C-alpha positions as MATLAB code, in Angstrom:
seq = 'TDALMVINNQVGQLGISINMKKNIKNQSNMKTINYNNNNGLAKWVSIFLLCMISIVSYSQVSVTATAGTVGPTAYTTLGAALAAINSGTHQGVISVAISANTAEAATAFLNASGAGSASYTSVSIRPSADGIIVQGAPTSSQCLVLLNGADNVTIDGDNPNTSGTNRNLTFRNTLASTLLTGNAVIRLGSAPSPGSGADNITIRNCIIKGISN';
ca = [
     177.088  146.310  116.037;
     177.463  142.448  116.707;
     175.225  142.915  119.539;
     172.225  144.992  118.145;
     172.477  141.608  115.504;
     172.363  139.175  118.439;
     169.667  141.205  120.000;
     167.703  141.276  116.844;
     168.028  137.364  116.052;
     166.807  136.577  120.079;
     163.871  138.960  119.586;
     163.373  137.503  115.926;
     163.373  133.925  117.477;
     161.279  134.327  120.641;
     158.785  136.081  117.537;
     158.575  133.071  116.147;
     158.496  131.210  119.244;
     155.024  133.136  119.715;
     153.406  132.704  117.236;
     153.998  129.079  116.638;
     152.275  128.569  120.424;
     149.664  130.832  118.849;
     149.245  128.017  116.189;
     149.554  125.281  118.037;
     146.992  126.645  120.653;
     144.369  128.094  117.633;
     145.239  124.094  115.668;
     144.209  122.521  119.313;
     141.310  124.651  119.652;
     139.960  123.777  115.630;
     140.404  120.022  116.476;
     138.298  120.879  120.053;
     135.404  122.480  118.364;
     135.610  119.930  115.717;
     135.385  117.224  117.967;
     132.593  118.866  120.124;
     130.614  119.361  116.832;
     131.088  115.748  116.020;
     130.024  114.634  119.339;
     126.738  116.830  119.083;
     125.926  115.672  115.471;
     126.228  112.137  116.804;
     124.288  112.538  119.618;
     121.557  113.830  117.454;
     121.612  111.071  114.814;
     121.690  108.337  117.871;
     118.156  110.390  119.109;
     116.491  109.834  116.137;
     117.730  106.418  115.120;
     116.017  106.127  118.593;
     112.892  107.565  117.777;
     113.161  105.877  114.306;
     112.923  102.420  116.391;
     110.743  103.518  118.774;
     108.220  104.456  115.582;
     108.760  101.140  114.383;
     108.219   98.797  117.582;
     104.781  100.320  118.274;
     103.706  100.636  114.779;
     102.392   97.356  114.816;
      98.761   98.035  112.886;
      98.772  100.750  109.534;
      95.327  102.026  108.500;
      95.320  102.961  104.423;
      91.841  104.605  103.195;
      90.733  106.658  100.623;
      88.412  109.172  102.310;
      88.903  110.874  105.420;
      92.731  110.361  107.018;
      94.016  108.446  103.797;
      97.416  107.350  105.972;
      99.140  105.341  105.935;
      98.629  105.718  109.999;
     100.340  103.975  113.126;
      98.430  102.037  115.641;
      99.327   99.490  118.270;
      96.249   97.087  118.495;
      93.752   96.613  116.267;
      90.873   97.376  118.584;
      93.029  100.793  118.137;
      92.471  100.828  114.612;
      88.850   99.471  114.531;
      87.849  102.673  116.867;
      89.311  104.826  114.370;
      86.992  103.671  111.616;
      84.026  103.739  113.788;
      85.083  107.189  114.612;
      85.053  108.698  111.003;
      88.859  109.074  110.604;
      89.221  106.575  108.099;
      86.564  106.428  105.087;
      85.768  104.463  101.794;
      87.584  101.430  100.861;
      90.015  101.058  104.440;
      93.075   98.537  104.503;
      94.224   97.061  107.657;
      97.786   95.657  107.640;
      99.085   94.076  111.025;
     103.187   93.835  110.713;
     103.861   92.443  114.626;
     101.753   90.732  117.770;
      99.425   92.586  119.369;
      98.125   92.380  122.745;
      94.163   93.458  122.665;
      93.127   94.924  126.521;
      89.169   95.113  125.059;
      87.031   93.507  122.354;
      88.335   95.175  118.900;
      84.780   95.819  117.439;
      84.106   97.348  114.021;
      80.637   99.191  113.276;
      78.414   99.256  110.942;
      78.901  101.717  108.201;
      76.676  104.804  108.879;
      76.197  103.830  112.218;
      77.732  106.763  114.153;
      80.480  108.632  111.952;
      81.626  105.060  110.473;
      81.829  106.124  106.960;
      83.067  102.885  104.658;
      82.649  100.733  101.841;
      85.062   97.656  102.042;
      86.986   96.708  105.068;
      90.202   94.543  104.178;
      92.336   93.306  107.146;
      95.357   91.069  106.625;
      99.001   90.540  107.807;
     102.054   92.115  106.436;
     104.468   89.401  107.990;
     104.410   86.045  108.595;
     103.576   84.373  111.941;
     101.107   87.276  113.156;
      99.210   86.751  116.451;
      96.482   89.211  117.572;
      95.338   88.096  121.395;
      93.576   89.276  124.627;
      91.575   88.328  127.435;
      88.314   90.400  126.805;
      85.900   90.771  129.767;
      82.952   92.781  128.108;
      82.149   90.996  124.879;
      83.197   88.129  125.364;
      84.963   87.996  122.178;
      88.216   88.908  120.757;
      86.793   90.636  117.593;
      83.202   91.412  117.089;
      81.587   92.618  113.606;
      79.117   94.859  114.881;
      76.470   95.236  112.252;
      79.232   95.597  109.933;
      79.430   94.564  106.196;
      81.790   93.785  103.632;
      84.743   93.257  105.738;
      87.593   90.656  104.428;
      89.844   89.087  107.281;
      92.632   87.071  104.883;
      95.317   85.386  106.901;
      97.888   85.346  103.748;
     100.948   87.729  103.921;
     100.709   89.128  100.468;
     104.599   89.576  100.609;
     105.424   85.912  101.197;
     105.034   83.431   97.973;
     102.265   81.136   97.627;
      98.928   80.829   99.846;
      99.556   80.713  103.982;
      97.865   81.399  106.771;
     100.164   83.910  108.512;
      97.590   85.281  110.924;
      96.389   83.934  114.103;
      93.350   85.512  116.545;
      93.584   83.775  120.202;
      91.041   84.440  122.767;
      93.099   83.614  126.168;
      89.872   84.922  127.921;
      89.621   81.392  130.900;
      86.596   79.346  129.862;
      85.519   79.332  133.353;
      85.193   83.273  133.607;
      82.327   83.619  131.233;
      80.282   81.237  129.347;
      79.775   81.556  125.795;
      82.900   83.064  125.064;
      83.933   83.474  121.590;
      87.170   84.880  119.175;
      85.653   85.998  116.163;
      82.182   87.328  116.785;
      79.195   88.342  113.926;
      76.614   90.359  115.975;
      73.787   92.865  114.955;
      73.840   96.125  115.738;
      70.248   98.214  116.492;
      72.074  101.298  114.283;
      71.005  100.898  111.330;
      69.446   97.703  112.156;
      71.099   94.781  109.896;
      73.059   92.171  110.734;
      76.806   91.425  109.327;
      76.595   90.651  105.997;
      79.574   89.678  103.433;
      81.592   88.672  105.636;
      84.969   87.099  104.419;
      87.279   85.369  106.713;
      90.187   83.069  105.402;
      93.629   81.803  105.533;
      93.311   82.034  109.472;
      93.726   80.434  112.316;
      91.369   80.665  115.470;
      91.960   79.391  118.692;
      90.172   79.527  121.736;
      91.603   78.952  125.219;
      91.386   75.419  124.849;
      93.970   75.650  121.927;
];
């Protein structure tokens, strides 16, 4: 009888030992699974944040409109934003907000409403942050910004998010004066279609610089 009791106790202790090992192993697996899940979540959060930072970094210009694509729609340059207006993407009353410096590879030009697919009532261009610089060295039209028969355009360099009236928007043509004569920063031009000049244009609170500046 005593021998049986000893065997039973040993078997019971062995069973307890086996169960404890199983519990420890299960807990270890759970920790590993949780750790892996946490790592996976952290990875996706990091990717999301990087994407958001990338979007912010490459969205210097934002366009909103009352018709067509109302936005806000992001662009990397002023030229790209005006090209979208020329193609009729944004229509009606249009606002162009510049939040960071832009480097224009070519002339940023705005056609007249009614020329091609362009259809707008007015266009407003202004900064949404302080110290904004729009610059480039265009060679085709000899100017940084061209209002190509466009009417009802306001370029206001005052940032509405800053108190008071300030000059927070700089336009600079960096093309060397020795390359082309008659260089300009902002040019008002006439277009053969619809056949009128640029009317009702307001440019205020801006800093305008040529290459000599």
